[in-house]
Coordinates of C-alpha atoms in Angstrom, one line a residue:
Chain A
E144 CA 40.3 143.3 184.7
V145 CA 40.6 146.4 186.8
Q146 CA 38.0 148.9 186.0
L147 CA 37.5 152.4 187.5
V148 CA 34.6 154.5 186.3
E149 CA 34.3 158.1 187.5
S150 CA 31.1 160.2 187.4
G151 CA 29.7 163.3 188.9
G152 CA 31.5 166.0 187.0
G153 CA 29.8 169.0 185.4
L154 CA 29.5 172.7 185.2
V155 CA 29.4 174.4 188.6
Q156 CA 29.6 178.1 189.7
P157 CA 32.5 179.3 191.8
G158 CA 32.0 178.8 195.5
R159 CA 29.6 175.9 195.0
S160 CA 30.1 172.2 195.7
L161 CA 30.2 169.0 193.7
K162 CA 30.7 165.3 194.6
L163 CA 32.6 162.9 192.4
S164 CA 32.3 159.2 192.5
C165 CA 34.5 156.4 191.2
V166 CA 33.0 152.9 191.0
A167 CA 35.6 150.0 191.0
S168 CA 35.3 146.5 189.7
G169 CA 37.6 143.6 188.7
F170 CA 39.4 143.6 192.1
T171 CA 38.8 143.5 195.8
F172 CA 38.3 147.3 196.4
S173 CA 38.7 147.1 200.2
N174 CA 42.3 145.9 199.8
Y175 CA 43.7 148.9 198.0
G176 CA 44.5 152.5 198.7
M177 CA 42.9 155.0 196.2
N178 CA 43.8 158.4 194.8
W179 CA 42.3 161.3 193.0
I180 CA 44.5 163.1 190.4
R181 CA 43.5 166.0 188.2
Q182 CA 44.6 167.5 184.9
A183 CA 43.6 171.0 183.9
P184 CA 42.8 171.4 180.2
G185 CA 46.0 171.1 178.2
K186 CA 48.1 171.0 181.4
G187 CA 50.0 168.5 183.4
L188 CA 49.0 166.1 186.2
E189 CA 48.4 167.0 189.9
W190 CA 47.8 164.6 192.7
V191 CA 44.8 165.7 194.7
A192 CA 44.1 163.2 197.5
Y193 CA 44.8 159.7 198.9
I194 CA 42.8 157.4 201.1
S195 CA 44.1 154.1 202.5
S196 CA 42.2 150.8 202.1
G197 CA 40.5 151.1 205.5
S198 CA 40.3 154.9 205.5
S199 CA 42.9 155.2 208.3
Y200 CA 45.3 157.3 206.3
I201 CA 44.1 160.3 204.3
Y202 CA 46.3 162.9 202.6
Y203 CA 45.6 166.0 200.6
A204 CA 47.5 168.3 198.3
E205 CA 47.9 171.8 199.8
T206 CA 45.9 173.3 197.0
V207 CA 42.7 171.5 198.1
K208 CA 43.3 171.0 201.8
G209 CA 40.3 172.2 203.8
R210 CA 38.0 172.3 200.7
F211 CA 38.0 168.8 199.4
T212 CA 37.2 165.5 201.3
I213 CA 38.1 162.1 200.1
S214 CA 36.1 159.1 201.3
R215 CA 35.2 155.6 200.4
D216 CA 32.4 153.0 200.9
N217 CA 34.0 149.6 200.6
A218 CA 30.6 147.9 200.7
K219 CA 29.7 149.7 197.5
N220 CA 33.2 149.6 195.9
T221 CA 33.0 153.3 195.5
L222 CA 35.5 156.2 196.1
Y223 CA 34.3 159.7 196.5
L224 CA 35.6 163.3 196.4
Q225 CA 33.5 166.0 198.0
M226 CA 34.6 169.3 196.6
T227 CA 33.5 172.6 198.3
S228 CA 34.3 176.3 197.7
L229 CA 35.2 175.5 194.2
R230 CA 37.4 177.9 192.3
S231 CA 38.1 178.4 188.6
E232 CA 41.5 176.8 189.1
D233 CA 39.8 173.6 190.1
T234 CA 38.6 173.2 186.5
A235 CA 40.1 169.9 185.4
L236 CA 39.6 166.3 184.4
Y237 CA 39.5 164.3 187.6
Y238 CA 40.9 160.8 187.6
C239 CA 40.6 158.1 190.3
A240 CA 43.6 155.8 190.5
R241 CA 44.3 152.6 192.4
R242 CA 47.5 151.7 194.3
G243 CA 49.3 148.6 193.2
V244 CA 53.0 148.1 192.6
T245 CA 53.2 151.9 193.0
W246 CA 50.9 154.7 193.9
F247 CA 48.9 155.0 190.6
A248 CA 49.0 151.6 189.0
Y249 CA 45.5 151.8 187.4
W250 CA 43.5 154.8 186.3
G251 CA 39.9 155.5 185.3
Q252 CA 39.0 157.6 182.3
G253 CA 38.2 160.7 184.3
T254 CA 35.2 163.0 184.8
L255 CA 35.4 166.7 183.8
V256 CA 34.7 169.4 186.3
T257 CA 34.3 173.0 185.0
V258 CA 34.1 175.8 187.5
S259 CA 32.6 178.9 185.8
S260 CA 30.0 181.5 186.3
Chain B
D58 CA 58.4 170.5 198.1
I59 CA 60.3 168.4 195.5
Q60 CA 60.2 169.8 192.0
M61 CA 60.5 167.6 188.9
T62 CA 61.9 169.0 185.7
Q63 CA 61.5 167.0 182.5
S64 CA 63.5 167.6 179.3
P65 CA 62.9 168.1 176.5
S66 CA 59.3 169.4 176.6
F67 CA 58.9 168.4 173.0
L68 CA 60.6 165.7 171.0
S69 CA 60.3 164.6 167.4
A70 CA 61.8 161.3 166.3
S71 CA 61.5 158.7 163.5
V72 CA 60.2 155.2 163.7
G73 CA 63.1 153.0 164.9
D74 CA 65.0 155.8 166.6
R75 CA 66.3 155.4 170.2
V76 CA 64.5 158.0 172.3
T77 CA 65.5 159.3 175.7
I78 CA 63.5 161.5 178.1
N79 CA 65.1 163.0 181.1
C80 CA 63.7 163.9 184.5
K81 CA 65.6 165.8 187.2
A82 CA 64.5 166.0 190.8
S83 CA 65.2 169.1 193.0
Q84 CA 66.5 166.8 195.7
N85 CA 67.4 163.1 196.2
I86 CA 64.3 160.9 195.6
N87 CA 66.3 157.6 195.9
K88 CA 64.7 155.1 193.4
Y89 CA 61.1 156.4 193.8
L90 CA 60.5 157.6 190.3
D91 CA 57.7 156.3 188.0
W92 CA 57.0 157.0 184.3
Y93 CA 53.5 157.3 182.7
Q94 CA 52.4 157.4 179.1
Q95 CA 49.3 159.4 178.1
K96 CA 48.0 159.1 174.6
L97 CA 45.7 161.8 173.3
G98 CA 42.3 161.6 174.8
E99 CA 43.2 158.8 177.1
A100 CA 44.0 158.3 180.8
P101 CA 47.7 158.0 181.8
K102 CA 49.1 154.5 181.9
L103 CA 51.9 153.3 184.2
L104 CA 55.0 152.2 182.2
I105 CA 57.8 152.0 184.7
Y106 CA 57.9 152.1 188.5
N107 CA 60.7 152.6 191.0
T108 CA 63.1 153.8 188.3
N109 CA 63.5 150.6 186.3
S110 CA 60.7 148.1 186.9
L111 CA 58.5 147.4 183.9
H112 CA 54.8 147.3 184.6
T113 CA 52.6 144.5 183.4
A114 CA 52.2 144.1 179.7
I115 CA 54.5 147.0 178.9
P116 CA 56.8 146.3 175.9
S117 CA 60.4 145.6 176.6
R118 CA 61.5 148.5 174.3
F119 CA 60.7 150.8 177.3
S120 CA 63.3 151.0 180.0
G121 CA 64.2 153.3 182.9
S122 CA 67.4 154.2 184.7
G123 CA 68.9 156.6 187.1
S124 CA 69.1 157.3 190.8
G125 CA 69.1 160.1 193.3
T126 CA 68.1 163.2 191.2
D127 CA 68.6 162.2 187.6
F128 CA 66.5 159.7 185.7
T129 CA 65.9 158.6 182.2
L130 CA 63.2 156.9 180.2
T131 CA 64.4 155.2 177.1
I132 CA 62.5 153.8 174.1
S133 CA 64.9 151.6 172.3
S134 CA 63.2 151.5 168.9
L135 CA 60.4 154.0 168.5
Q136 CA 57.1 152.7 167.2
P137 CA 54.1 154.7 165.8
E138 CA 52.0 153.7 168.8
D139 CA 54.5 155.4 171.2
V140 CA 53.3 158.8 170.1
A141 CA 52.1 160.3 173.5
T142 CA 53.0 162.6 176.3
Y143 CA 55.3 161.1 179.0
F144 CA 55.3 162.2 182.6
C145 CA 57.7 161.3 185.4
F146 CA 56.4 161.2 188.9
Q147 CA 58.3 161.1 192.3
H148 CA 56.9 159.5 195.4
N149 CA 59.8 159.6 197.7
S150 CA 58.6 162.7 199.6
G151 CA 55.0 163.7 198.8
W152 CA 53.8 163.2 195.2
T153 CA 55.0 165.4 192.3
F154 CA 54.7 165.0 188.5
G155 CA 57.0 166.4 186.0
G156 CA 55.7 168.8 183.4
G157 CA 55.6 166.2 180.6
T158 CA 57.4 165.5 177.3
K159 CA 55.3 165.4 174.1
L160 CA 56.7 162.8 171.7
E161 CA 55.8 163.1 168.0
L162 CA 56.8 161.3 164.9
K163 CA 59.1 163.0 162.5

């Protein structure tokens, strides 16, 4: 069974940094591209970033480009999102999602990031 | 950027009803349209990918259709467990979600 477990969320002040993790199990992590997607409270979904299986291809949404960095450690079955220069509009539930038949075939349960002073 | 417009935003229907949710793209996205279901307090779940392919273990009452710019998600006979918000998502050029359709029981 595919399992994705996010962690690292919390309350952070504007301008500060935070690093999210997503631990994968139930499949060969190194074979799949991975994504981060976020959902602001009571709002819709926004794709944030993508990394290919071997980290050769990396894409970002314009809203986070230059501030967020996606990375992965295939030996640890873990996906990361390093977030810097955080803003109030980055407040959201952050999901990791695995590629499969399409871009977001399987999702984790999310970790909440709140940016507030 | 491609914009995705879902309609209606809210939908109330009875058990057994046929339900349709629409999604319109601001430009041609070919067949690259997926549908997700999000129940309250849960992560989204993939229902349909590439317009009309049913994902693993999704009941056959769900179906998708369309092409180009206009797409539809149909639930042939609404069940109580289908209460959720539904999102369309295009991946033809970039990645864009629709605003969502909240489905409730009448």
